[in-house]
Tab-separated table of C-alpha atoms and ligand atoms in Angstrom:
chain	number	residue	atom	x	y	z
A	1034	MET	CA	105.569	130.496	103.655
A	1035	THR	CA	102.470	128.924	102.025
A	1036	ASN	CA	99.160	128.037	103.103
A	1037	SER	CA	98.738	125.077	100.620
A	1038	TYR	CA	100.254	121.876	99.885
A	1039	GLN	CA	100.343	119.538	96.980
A	1040	SER	CA	98.310	116.320	97.808
A	1041	GLY	CA	96.381	113.543	96.249
A	1042	VAL	CA	94.574	110.119	96.521
A	1043	ARG	CA	94.764	107.037	94.798
A	1044	PHE	CA	91.570	104.661	94.430
A	1045	ALA	CA	90.975	101.377	93.401
A	1046	ALA	CA	89.200	101.548	89.916
A	1047	PHE	CA	87.002	98.833	88.381
A	1048	PRO	CA	86.989	99.487	84.593
A	1049	ASP	CA	84.790	97.120	82.486
A	1050	ARG	CA	86.250	94.413	79.976
A	1051	ALA	CA	85.376	96.933	77.234
A	1052	LEU	CA	86.945	100.045	79.300
A	1053	ALA	CA	89.803	97.991	80.145
A	1054	THR	CA	90.974	97.385	76.683
A	1055	VAL	CA	90.471	100.860	75.768
A	1056	LEU	CA	92.640	101.789	78.887
A	1057	ALA	CA	95.420	99.202	77.895
A	1058	GLN	CA	95.493	100.609	74.529
A	1059	TRP	CA	96.026	104.257	75.542
A	1060	ILE	CA	98.575	102.992	78.273
A	1061	GLY	CA	100.413	101.421	75.376
A	1062	CYS	CA	100.482	104.375	72.816
A	1063	GLN	CA	101.443	106.726	75.481
A	1064	ARG	CA	104.147	104.792	76.188
A	1065	VAL	CA	105.142	104.329	72.632
A	1066	ILE	CA	105.329	107.971	72.149
A	1067	TYR	CA	107.449	108.604	75.485
A	1068	ASN	CA	110.022	106.101	74.500
A	1069	ALA	CA	109.980	107.628	70.900
A	1070	LYS	CA	110.962	111.082	72.548
A	1071	VAL	CA	113.562	109.274	74.331
A	1072	GLU	CA	115.242	107.428	71.566
A	1073	GLU	CA	114.834	110.522	69.239
A	1074	ASP	CA	116.684	112.641	72.148
A	1075	ARG	CA	119.309	109.974	72.481
A	1076	TYR	CA	119.627	109.974	68.538
A	1077	PHE	CA	120.212	113.779	68.601
A	1078	TYR	CA	122.532	113.459	71.398
A	1079	ARG	CA	125.145	111.370	69.466
A	1080	PHE	CA	124.163	113.185	66.308
A	1081	ARG	CA	125.191	116.160	67.776
A	1082	ARG	CA	128.487	115.152	69.370
A	1083	ASN	CA	129.618	114.085	65.879
A	1084	THR	CA	128.141	116.578	63.435
A	1085	LEU	CA	125.329	118.701	64.592
A	1086	SER	CA	127.768	121.243	66.703
A	1087	LEU	CA	129.764	122.126	63.905
A	1088	THR	CA	126.445	123.626	62.492
A	1089	GLY	CA	125.663	125.570	65.563
A	1090	TYR	CA	122.181	123.882	65.423
A	1091	GLN	CA	120.519	123.238	68.780
A	1092	THR	CA	119.087	119.923	69.429
A	1093	PRO	CA	115.347	119.784	69.257
A	1094	LEU	CA	113.558	120.123	72.659
A	1095	ASP	CA	110.044	120.288	71.855
A	1096	GLN	CA	106.732	118.122	72.372
A	1097	GLN	CA	106.231	117.271	68.729
A	1098	TYR	CA	105.147	113.649	68.032
A	1099	SER	CA	103.705	113.813	64.502
A	1100	GLN	CA	106.756	112.452	63.133
A	1101	PHE	CA	105.882	109.101	64.937
A	1102	LYS	CA	102.380	108.685	63.364
A	1103	ASP	CA	102.659	106.659	60.278
A	1104	ARG	CA	99.863	105.217	58.558
A	1105	GLU	CA	101.681	102.262	57.262
A	1106	LEU	CA	104.126	101.917	60.444
A	1107	THR	CA	101.969	102.869	63.034
A	1108	PRO	CA	98.431	102.864	62.203
A	1109	TRP	CA	97.301	102.159	65.875
A	1110	LEU	CA	98.522	105.372	66.865
A	1111	TYR	CA	95.482	106.949	64.614
A	1112	ASP	CA	93.266	104.574	67.065
A	1113	VAL	CA	93.611	106.647	70.127
A	1114	PRO	CA	92.723	110.498	71.115
A	1115	SER	CA	95.550	112.834	70.430
A	1116	GLN	CA	95.766	114.159	73.678
A	1117	ILE	CA	96.871	110.836	75.091
A	1118	LEU	CA	99.633	111.046	72.420
A	1119	ARG	CA	100.651	114.635	73.550
A	1120	ASN	CA	100.716	113.689	76.892
A	1121	GLY	CA	103.431	111.212	76.240
A	1122	THR	CA	105.409	113.842	75.248
A	1123	VAL	CA	104.447	116.041	78.270
A	1124	ARG	CA	105.696	113.327	80.421
A	1125	TRP	CA	108.819	113.097	78.638
A	1126	MET	CA	109.305	116.916	78.549
A	1127	THR	CA	108.593	116.874	82.239
A	1128	ALA	CA	111.032	114.313	82.773
A	1129	LYS	CA	113.991	116.244	80.648
A	1130	SER	CA	113.067	119.720	82.617
A	1131	ARG	CA	113.851	117.424	85.841
A	1132	GLN	CA	116.982	116.493	84.053
A	1133	PHE	CA	118.094	120.036	83.359
A	1134	ALA	CA	117.191	120.963	86.982
A	1135	GLY	CA	119.587	118.431	88.309
A	1136	LEU	CA	116.996	116.520	90.086
A	1137	SER	CA	116.981	113.180	88.178
A	1138	LYS	CA	119.095	111.414	85.479
A	1139	ALA	CA	118.063	111.437	81.610
A	1140	PRO	CA	114.544	109.996	81.039
A	1141	VAL	CA	114.916	106.370	80.107
A	1142	ARG	CA	112.583	104.147	77.988
A	1143	LYS	CA	109.471	102.817	79.880
A	1144	ARG	CA	109.333	99.210	80.220
A	1145	ALA	CA	106.288	97.165	78.850
A	1146	HIS	CA	105.718	95.112	81.875
A	1147	GLY	CA	105.119	95.768	85.573
A	1148	ARG	CA	103.180	98.872	86.770
A	1149	GLN	CA	101.663	100.695	83.431
A	1150	THR	CA	100.154	104.301	83.798
A	1151	VAL	CA	98.540	106.669	81.435
A	1152	LEU	CA	98.307	110.338	82.136
A	1153	ILE	CA	94.716	111.782	81.181
A	1154	THR	CA	94.360	115.615	80.934
A	1155	SER	CA	90.740	117.532	81.736
A	1156	GLU	CA	89.664	117.087	77.621
A	1157	LEU	CA	89.120	113.481	78.073
A	1158	PHE	CA	87.431	112.856	81.077
A	1159	ARG	CA	84.318	114.625	83.259
A	1160	PHE	CA	83.340	114.225	86.822
A	1161	VAL	CA	79.654	114.222	87.151
A	1162	PRO	CA	77.943	114.415	90.397
A	1163	ASP	CA	76.249	111.317	91.077
A	1164	GLY	CA	73.837	112.672	93.899
A	1165	LYS	CA	75.144	110.866	96.609
A	1166	ASP	CA	78.145	113.711	97.559
A	1167	GLY	CA	80.116	111.692	95.156
A	1168	HIS	CA	80.894	111.737	91.363
A	1169	ARG	CA	81.025	109.494	88.261
A	1170	LEU	CA	84.001	109.542	86.320
A	1171	ILE	CA	83.155	109.451	82.622
A	1172	LEU	CA	86.271	108.937	80.318
A	1173	GLY	CA	86.489	110.347	76.441
A	1174	THR	CA	85.064	113.356	74.892
A	1175	ILE	CA	81.532	114.384	74.629
A	1176	ALA	CA	81.345	113.737	71.249
A	1177	LYS	CA	83.442	110.183	71.797
A	1178	PRO	CA	82.695	109.083	75.014
A	1179	VAL	CA	84.392	105.876	76.047
A	1180	GLY	CA	82.700	104.956	79.247
A	1181	GLU	CA	82.544	105.070	82.916
A	1182	LEU	CA	85.509	104.404	85.127
A	1183	ARG	CA	84.127	103.057	88.637
A	1184	PHE	CA	86.339	103.904	91.548
A	1185	ARG	CA	85.832	103.361	95.139
A	1186	ALA	CA	86.499	106.592	96.792
A	1187	HIS	CA	87.851	105.476	100.395
A	1188	ARG	CA	88.440	109.177	101.487
A	1189	PRO	CA	87.308	112.590	100.379
A	1190	TYR	CA	88.977	114.008	97.267
A	1191	GLN	CA	88.976	117.049	95.261
A	1192	VAL	CA	88.091	117.047	91.489
A	1193	PRO	CA	91.241	117.356	89.788
A	1194	LYS	CA	92.582	118.604	86.448
A	1195	GLN	CA	94.236	115.360	85.498
A	1196	ILE	CA	94.315	112.060	86.457
A	1197	VAL	CA	96.600	109.207	86.068
A	1198	VAL	CA	95.082	105.633	85.469
A	1199	ALA	CA	97.479	102.652	86.264
A	1200	ARG	CA	97.288	98.994	85.943
A	1201	ASP	CA	99.539	97.153	88.236
A	1202	ALA	CA	99.641	93.259	88.985
A	1203	GLY	CA	95.919	92.741	87.582
A	1204	ARG	CA	94.686	95.630	89.575
A	1205	TRP	CA	93.492	99.319	88.440
A	1206	PHE	CA	94.145	102.374	90.108
A	1207	VAL	CA	92.961	106.234	89.404
A	1208	SER	CA	95.216	108.761	91.195
A	1209	PHE	CA	94.014	112.531	91.513
A	1210	SER	CA	96.650	115.411	92.546
A	1211	TYR	CA	95.655	118.923	93.512
A	1212	GLY	CA	96.620	121.718	95.817
A	1213	VAL	CA	95.043	121.570	99.112
A	1214	ALA	CA	94.574	124.728	101.823
A	1215	SER	CA	96.604	124.234	104.972
A	1216	GLU	CA	94.856	125.210	108.074
A	1217	GLU	CA	98.060	126.555	109.282
A	1218	ILE	CA	100.491	128.556	107.625
A	1219	LEU	CA	103.326	126.242	106.618
A	1220	ARG	CA	106.767	127.429	107.051
A	1221	THR	CA	110.167	126.513	105.212
A	1222	PRO	CA	112.722	124.373	106.808
A	1223	THR	CA	114.730	127.341	107.419
A	1224	GLU	CA	112.022	129.251	109.264
A	1225	LEU	CA	111.099	125.995	111.255
A	1226	ALA	CA	115.133	125.684	111.978
A	1227	TYR	CA	114.800	129.109	113.342
A	1228	GLU	CA	111.885	128.623	115.563
A	1229	LEU	CA	113.574	125.482	117.215
A	1230	ASN	CA	116.622	127.310	117.931
A	1231	GLN	CA	114.772	129.459	119.972
A	1232	LEU	CA	113.614	126.682	122.147
A	1233	SER	CA	115.905	126.080	125.466
A	1234	ASP	CA	118.087	122.784	125.529
A	1235	GLU	CA	115.547	121.069	127.788
A	1236	GLN	CA	112.727	121.863	125.602
A	1237	LEU	CA	114.632	120.948	122.465
A	1238	GLU	CA	115.468	117.707	123.875
A	1239	ALA	CA	111.920	117.010	124.842
A	1240	ALA	CA	110.639	118.022	121.246
A	1241	THR	CA	113.287	115.936	119.380
A	1242	LEU	CA	113.002	112.144	118.498
A	1243	GLY	CA	115.827	109.993	116.813
A	1244	GLY	CA	115.030	107.407	114.761
A	1245	ASP	CA	117.453	104.380	113.896
A	1246	ARG	CA	116.506	102.101	110.778
A	1247	GLY	CA	117.664	98.784	111.205
A	1248	ILE	CA	117.349	95.049	109.851
A	1249	VAL	CA	116.198	93.525	112.954
A	1250	SER	CA	113.883	95.988	113.829
A	1251	ASN	CA	112.667	98.185	111.162
A	1252	LEU	CA	112.878	101.353	112.979
A	1253	ALA	CA	113.922	101.880	116.911
A	1254	ASP	CA	113.322	105.412	118.144
A	1255	SER	CA	115.046	107.274	120.870
A	1256	ALA	CA	111.901	107.432	123.292
A	1257	GLY	CA	112.732	103.565	123.425
A	1258	ARG	CA	109.939	101.891	120.923
A	1259	PHE	CA	110.493	99.560	118.166
A	1260	TYR	CA	108.236	99.424	114.903
A	1261	VAL	CA	108.041	96.335	112.984
A	1262	PRO	CA	105.346	95.084	110.698
A	1263	PRO	CA	102.877	92.885	112.287
A	1264	ALA	CA	103.973	89.184	112.562
A	1265	ILE	CA	100.964	87.917	110.249
A	1266	CYS	CA	102.314	90.041	107.329
A	1267	GLU	CA	105.475	88.058	107.318
A	1268	GLU	CA	103.752	84.498	107.696
A	1269	ARG	CA	101.819	85.558	104.553
A	1270	LYS	CA	104.640	86.643	102.624
A	1271	ALA	CA	106.746	83.311	103.303
A	1272	ASP	CA	103.586	81.644	102.088
A	1273	LYS	CA	103.456	83.807	99.002
A	1274	ALA	CA	107.055	83.478	98.396
A	1275	ARG	CA	107.044	79.463	98.450
A	1276	TYR	CA	103.719	79.882	96.184
A	1277	VAL	CA	105.909	82.258	93.999
A	1278	LYS	CA	108.528	79.547	93.697
A	1279	ARG	CA	105.915	77.034	92.766
A	1280	GLN	CA	104.430	79.113	90.071
A	1281	GLN	CA	107.928	79.977	88.713
A	1282	ARG	CA	108.437	76.301	88.002
A	1283	ARG	CA	105.252	75.971	86.176
A	1284	LEU	CA	106.037	79.073	84.066
A	1285	ALA	CA	109.390	77.581	83.019
A	1286	ARG	CA	107.660	74.653	81.428
A	1287	GLN	CA	104.808	76.802	79.726
A	1288	LYS	CA	105.096	77.715	76.267
A	1289	SER	CA	106.451	81.161	75.543
A	1290	GLY	CA	103.625	84.002	74.591
A	1291	SER	CA	100.666	81.313	75.744
A	1292	LYS	CA	97.331	82.245	77.571
A	1293	ARG	CA	98.277	79.878	80.645
A	1294	ARG	CA	101.921	81.302	80.566
A	1295	ASN	CA	100.616	84.855	80.760
A	1296	ARG	CA	97.921	83.720	83.446
A	1297	THR	CA	100.817	82.176	85.467
A	1298	LYS	CA	103.034	85.444	85.040
A	1299	LEU	CA	99.980	87.578	86.552
A	1300	LYS	CA	99.475	85.349	89.392
A	1301	ILE	CA	103.503	85.674	90.071
A	1302	ALA	CA	102.895	89.419	90.028
A	1303	LYS	CA	100.065	89.385	92.401
A	1304	ALA	CA	101.715	87.341	94.935
A	1305	ARG	CA	104.875	89.480	94.643
A	1306	ALA	CA	102.494	92.902	95.132
A	1307	TYR	CA	101.589	91.868	98.780
A	1308	ALA	CA	104.819	92.209	99.980
A	1309	ALA	CA	105.245	95.532	98.443
A	1310	ASN	CA	101.758	96.671	99.780
A	1311	CYS	CA	102.912	95.509	103.147
A	1312	ARG	CA	106.171	97.485	103.148
A	1313	ARG	CA	104.083	100.636	101.939
A	1314	ASP	CA	101.611	100.350	104.326
A	1315	PHE	CA	104.165	99.795	107.140
A	1316	ALA	CA	105.973	103.002	105.983
A	1317	HIS	CA	102.798	104.896	105.760
A	1318	LYS	CA	101.579	104.032	109.430
A	1319	VAL	CA	105.052	104.444	110.975
A	1320	SER	CA	105.520	107.803	109.181
A	1321	HIS	CA	102.177	108.955	110.283
A	1322	LYS	CA	102.664	108.369	113.633
A	1323	LEU	CA	105.916	110.128	113.751
A	1324	ALA	CA	104.676	113.138	111.916
A	1325	THR	CA	101.385	113.635	114.096
A	1326	GLU	CA	103.091	112.846	117.745
A	1327	SER	CA	104.254	115.890	119.959
A	1328	SER	CA	107.856	115.806	118.422
A	1329	LYS	CA	108.467	119.200	116.434
A	1330	LEU	CA	112.064	117.869	115.159
A	1331	LEU	CA	112.665	114.377	113.888
A	1332	VAL	CA	116.152	113.067	112.869
A	1333	PHE	CA	117.326	110.370	110.897
A	1334	GLU	CA	120.756	108.992	109.548
A	1335	ASP	CA	121.544	110.246	105.918
A	1336	LEU	CA	121.599	106.704	104.739
A	1337	LYS	CA	122.127	106.351	100.904
A	1338	VAL	CA	119.833	103.507	100.647
A	1339	GLU	CA	120.155	103.062	96.843
A	1340	LYS	CA	123.975	102.686	96.887
A	1341	MET	CA	123.784	100.541	99.952
A	1342	SER	CA	121.681	98.128	98.226
A	1343	ARG	CA	123.530	97.342	95.025
A	1344	ARG	CA	124.387	94.324	93.467
A	1345	ALA	CA	127.978	92.802	94.856
A	1346	LYS	CA	130.379	93.304	92.420
A	1347	PRO	CA	132.013	90.387	90.615
A	1348	LYS	CA	135.830	89.735	92.257
A	1349	LEU	CA	138.381	89.037	89.773
A	1350	VAL	CA	141.761	87.496	91.241
A	1351	ASN	CA	144.489	86.424	88.490
A	1352	GLY	CA	142.169	86.304	85.567
A	1353	LYS	CA	139.564	84.291	87.367
A	1354	TYR	CA	136.158	85.092	88.989
A	1355	VAL	CA	135.993	84.256	92.599
A	1356	ALA	CA	133.163	83.846	95.135
A	1357	ASN	CA	132.296	87.665	95.888
A	1358	GLY	CA	129.669	87.120	98.447
A	1359	ALA	CA	126.688	87.813	95.982
A	1360	ALA	CA	124.019	85.760	97.462
A	1361	ALA	CA	124.714	87.184	100.893
A	1362	LYS	CA	124.560	90.650	99.632
A	1363	SER	CA	121.565	89.966	97.783
A	1364	GLY	CA	120.017	88.722	101.106
A	1365	LEU	CA	120.852	91.860	102.821
A	1366	ASN	CA	119.697	93.759	100.061
A	1367	ARG	CA	116.177	92.438	100.156
A	1368	SER	CA	116.318	92.881	103.858
A	1369	ILE	CA	117.000	96.312	103.501
A	1370	ARG	CA	114.303	96.760	101.046
A	1371	GLU	CA	111.737	95.022	103.142
A	1372	ALA	CA	112.675	97.179	105.843
A	1373	ALA	CA	111.237	100.079	103.985
A	1374	TRP	CA	114.256	102.354	105.022
A	1375	GLY	CA	113.912	104.721	101.849
A	1376	PRO	CA	109.961	105.404	102.026
A	1377	LEU	CA	110.016	105.554	105.639
A	1378	VAL	CA	112.019	108.727	105.680
A	1379	THR	CA	110.812	110.040	102.398
A	1380	PHE	CA	106.746	109.951	103.547
A	1381	THR	CA	107.782	111.234	107.139
A	1382	LYS	CA	109.266	114.190	105.224
A	1383	TYR	CA	106.362	115.554	103.446
A	1384	LYS	CA	103.811	114.630	106.217
A	1385	ALA	CA	105.744	116.283	108.863
A	1386	ALA	CA	106.356	119.550	106.487
A	1387	ARG	CA	102.489	119.766	106.441
A	1388	ARG	CA	102.429	119.955	110.339
A	1389	ASN	CA	105.087	122.318	110.390
A	1390	LYS	CA	107.686	119.706	111.848
A	1391	LEU	CA	111.225	119.697	110.704
A	1392	VAL	CA	112.946	116.531	109.667
A	1393	LEU	CA	116.988	116.453	109.741
A	1394	THR	CA	119.487	113.879	108.509
A	1395	VAL	CA	122.600	113.278	110.138
A	1396	PRO	CA	126.118	111.459	109.048
A	1397	PRO	CA	125.522	107.834	109.914
A	1398	GLN	CA	129.151	107.056	110.737
A	1399	TYR	CA	129.686	104.936	114.187
A	1400	THR	CA	126.330	105.775	115.301
A	1401	SER	CA	126.458	101.814	116.423
A	1402	GLN	CA	129.448	102.079	118.104
A	1403	GLU	CA	128.823	105.642	120.107
A	1404	CYS	CA	127.699	105.927	123.460
A	1405	SER	CA	124.866	108.134	123.671
A	1406	SER	CA	125.483	108.895	127.169
A	1407	CYS	CA	129.460	109.959	127.483
A	1408	GLY	CA	130.292	110.059	123.346
A	1409	HIS	CA	132.675	107.206	123.709
A	1410	ILE	CA	133.036	105.776	120.359
A	1411	HIS	CA	134.883	102.185	120.340
A	1412	ALA	CA	133.718	99.102	118.411
A	1413	ASP	CA	133.995	96.842	121.605
A	1414	ASN	CA	130.832	98.805	123.196
A	1415	ARG	CA	128.591	96.934	120.680
A	1416	VAL	CA	129.076	93.544	122.550
A	1417	SER	CA	126.329	91.969	120.461
A	1418	GLN	CA	123.912	92.555	117.834
A	1419	ALA	CA	121.391	93.701	120.610
A	1420	THR	CA	123.170	95.083	123.242
A	1421	PHE	CA	125.376	98.133	123.853
A	1422	ILE	CA	127.658	98.421	126.959
A	1423	CYS	CA	129.868	101.619	126.834
A	1424	GLN	CA	133.410	100.292	127.908
A	1425	LEU	CA	133.977	103.923	129.490
A	1426	CYS	CA	131.022	104.719	131.619
A	1427	GLY	CA	129.347	101.379	131.525
A	1428	TYR	CA	126.154	102.829	129.834
A	1429	THR	CA	123.927	99.922	129.230
A	1430	GLU	CA	121.190	99.840	126.424
A	1431	ASN	CA	119.628	98.046	123.605
A	1432	ALA	CA	122.192	98.733	120.668
A	1433	ASP	CA	119.619	100.313	118.312
A	1434	ILE	CA	117.863	102.840	121.024
A	1435	ASN	CA	121.275	103.640	121.727
A	1436	ALA	CA	121.731	104.250	118.486
A	1437	ALA	CA	118.677	106.344	117.852
A	1438	ARG	CA	119.690	108.283	121.113
A	1439	VAL	CA	123.190	109.380	118.927
A	1440	ILE	CA	121.281	110.404	116.072
A	1441	LYS	CA	119.255	112.438	118.284
A	1442	LYS	CA	121.997	113.851	119.616
A	1443	ARG	CA	123.637	114.742	116.598
A	1444	GLY	CA	120.481	116.102	115.098
A	1445	ILE	CA	120.321	118.728	117.889
A	1446	GLU	CA	123.978	119.503	117.280
A	1447	LYS	CA	123.282	119.917	113.719
A	1448	LEU	CA	120.228	122.295	114.488
A	1449	ARG	CA	122.333	124.575	117.000
A	1450	GLU	CA	125.341	124.654	114.627
A	1451	GLY	CA	122.302	126.455	112.190
A	1452	VAL	CA	122.878	124.055	109.573
A	1453	THR	CA	119.669	123.283	107.879
A	1454	GLU	CA	118.531	120.879	105.010
A	1455	LYS	CA	119.827	122.044	101.735
A	1456	PRO	CA	117.348	121.094	98.672
A	1457	LYS	CA	118.696	118.159	97.436
A	1458	LYS	CA	119.912	118.794	94.031
A	1459	ARG	CA	122.491	116.860	91.763
A	1460	VAL	CA	124.033	118.638	88.892
A	1461	ALA	CA	124.254	116.510	85.954
A	1462	PHE	CA	127.746	116.177	84.238
A	1463	ARG	CA	126.974	118.051	81.113
A	1464	ARG	CA	125.176	120.934	82.983
A	1465	LYS	CA	128.005	123.307	82.642
A	1466	ASN	CA	127.705	123.327	78.784
A	1467	GLU	CA	123.778	123.091	78.809
A	1468	LYS	CA	123.637	127.045	79.498
A	1469	SER	CA	125.431	128.129	76.463
A	1470	GLY	CA	123.208	125.669	74.131
A	1471	PRO	CA	124.145	121.753	73.427
A	1472	VAL	CA	127.618	120.426	74.072
A	1473	ARG	CA	129.940	121.832	71.000
A	1474	SER	CA	133.121	119.982	69.709
A	1475	LYS	CA	136.135	121.466	70.655
A	1476	VAL	CA	137.114	122.896	67.209
A	1477	LEU	CA	134.033	125.272	67.582
A	1478	ALA	CA	134.361	125.661	71.168
A	1479	GLU	CA	138.002	127.001	70.198
A	1480	ARG	CA	136.785	129.121	67.349
A	1481	GLU	CA	134.334	130.715	69.640
A	1482	VAL	CA	136.483	131.670	72.618
A	1483	ARG	CA	139.338	133.408	70.921
A	1484	PRO	CA	137.245	136.553	69.725
A	1485	GLU	CA	135.839	136.584	73.045
A	1486	ARG	CA	139.409	137.015	74.532
A	1487	ALA	CA	140.242	139.823	72.458
A	1488	LYS	CA	137.285	141.930	73.095
A	1489	PRO	CA	138.333	145.450	73.972
A	1490	ALA	CA	136.120	145.203	77.062
A	1491	GLN	CA	138.622	143.036	78.935
A	1492	ALA	CA	142.081	143.831	79.879
A	1493	PRO	CA	144.000	145.385	77.049
A	1494	ARG	CA	147.033	142.627	77.885
A	1495	ASN	CA	144.724	139.658	76.727
A	1496	GLU	CA	145.252	141.308	72.934
A	1497	THR	CA	149.070	140.514	73.046
A	1498	ARG	CA	148.420	137.018	74.502
A	1499	SER	CA	146.332	135.680	71.484
A	1500	PRO	CA	149.105	135.591	68.714
A	1501	GLY	CA	147.322	132.257	67.419
A	1502	VAL	CA	144.227	134.318	65.928
B	2229	LIG	ZN1	129.506	105.778	127.911
């Protein structure tokens, strides 16, 4: 139970030319430090396996970055405030901690293209009231001010302790993150599941909504509604796709590193950003609708979106590569991406949690073949892409709506069984050894284990079993 939650806003920002240059420099230098920490860690990992393990030394896991500053090799690192560089290591350390907690894989190098960000802590910015219930955001220290970052606050915000400035496809953004006091006391998923379980079957039936994510309609719910992005988005996306093709042909002819080529690249990035914005907008609108409606329990399929949208594997037959349907698969992958399956559920989860609603995921197997009325499962039930006719009881419904109802049924069953969502935690392969320090070589491991076996605290029969000592 808590009465606050973490929230944030992202505003469009408009740095002037001079400030944009400074910010680009900050972004680049922070990335350099981050990548250097990634490389350093990889180096020590290899080194540790070969030799460091024999000495018993631990891999340095710190936020030092002074070793990367060099008057001759990296003189430009002296041009940015040290806090910017330090925040590079802070970001790396955060990523590393997430890895240790089993929440993500090891940090990887940040690329120099695409969305670029810089984490700025309070030493380097000030919010000055502008007299019109807003603020002016001044970057830099008092001694060395850099300039004002103008931003458009399209909704209320709180003054944060740190900000992230991002540049994406030629546009600038500034994000604030802060804790927000909740109007009602927020319950944990387990508490919510307990409360929902107190409802009668009819009440629970009325309070539950199942959602089936698909390609033709991005989402169909058990109340019989379909959710698709507006048609105008599809039209514009098709226009932009043609435009991107044309610009790519131009790009191929342009001289590498030229100003015109960079301009073409930016045009392509801007056109592509449109589709991403549509996707995010759609996912936010639908998830908001689902989370603010009367339903208290929302159920989705447990789709492994990332695994489902992987590239087709090459097919090797008798030493020759044969057709593997890669084009069709990448087409499907694009459809999955455009249907925003992942964001739909991710956004719904956090929005529902703020309103004391529970989101459950259920196994996706045979949801499209099962009859939501009698439970009969057969491939023949799905007579076409759109139509479902149960071969046993004759129940007829739109195939996606039927699937959403099956999902709802499974969600209610899951709740009644008392199963709640476990926090998603993937344990890294190396986790076991991490507790006792870094991975050690076999030689050292054996040497360490043997005296332990002979410890008097253990059963005495162990002593006779270690003649090798
Ligand atoms: Zn049936």
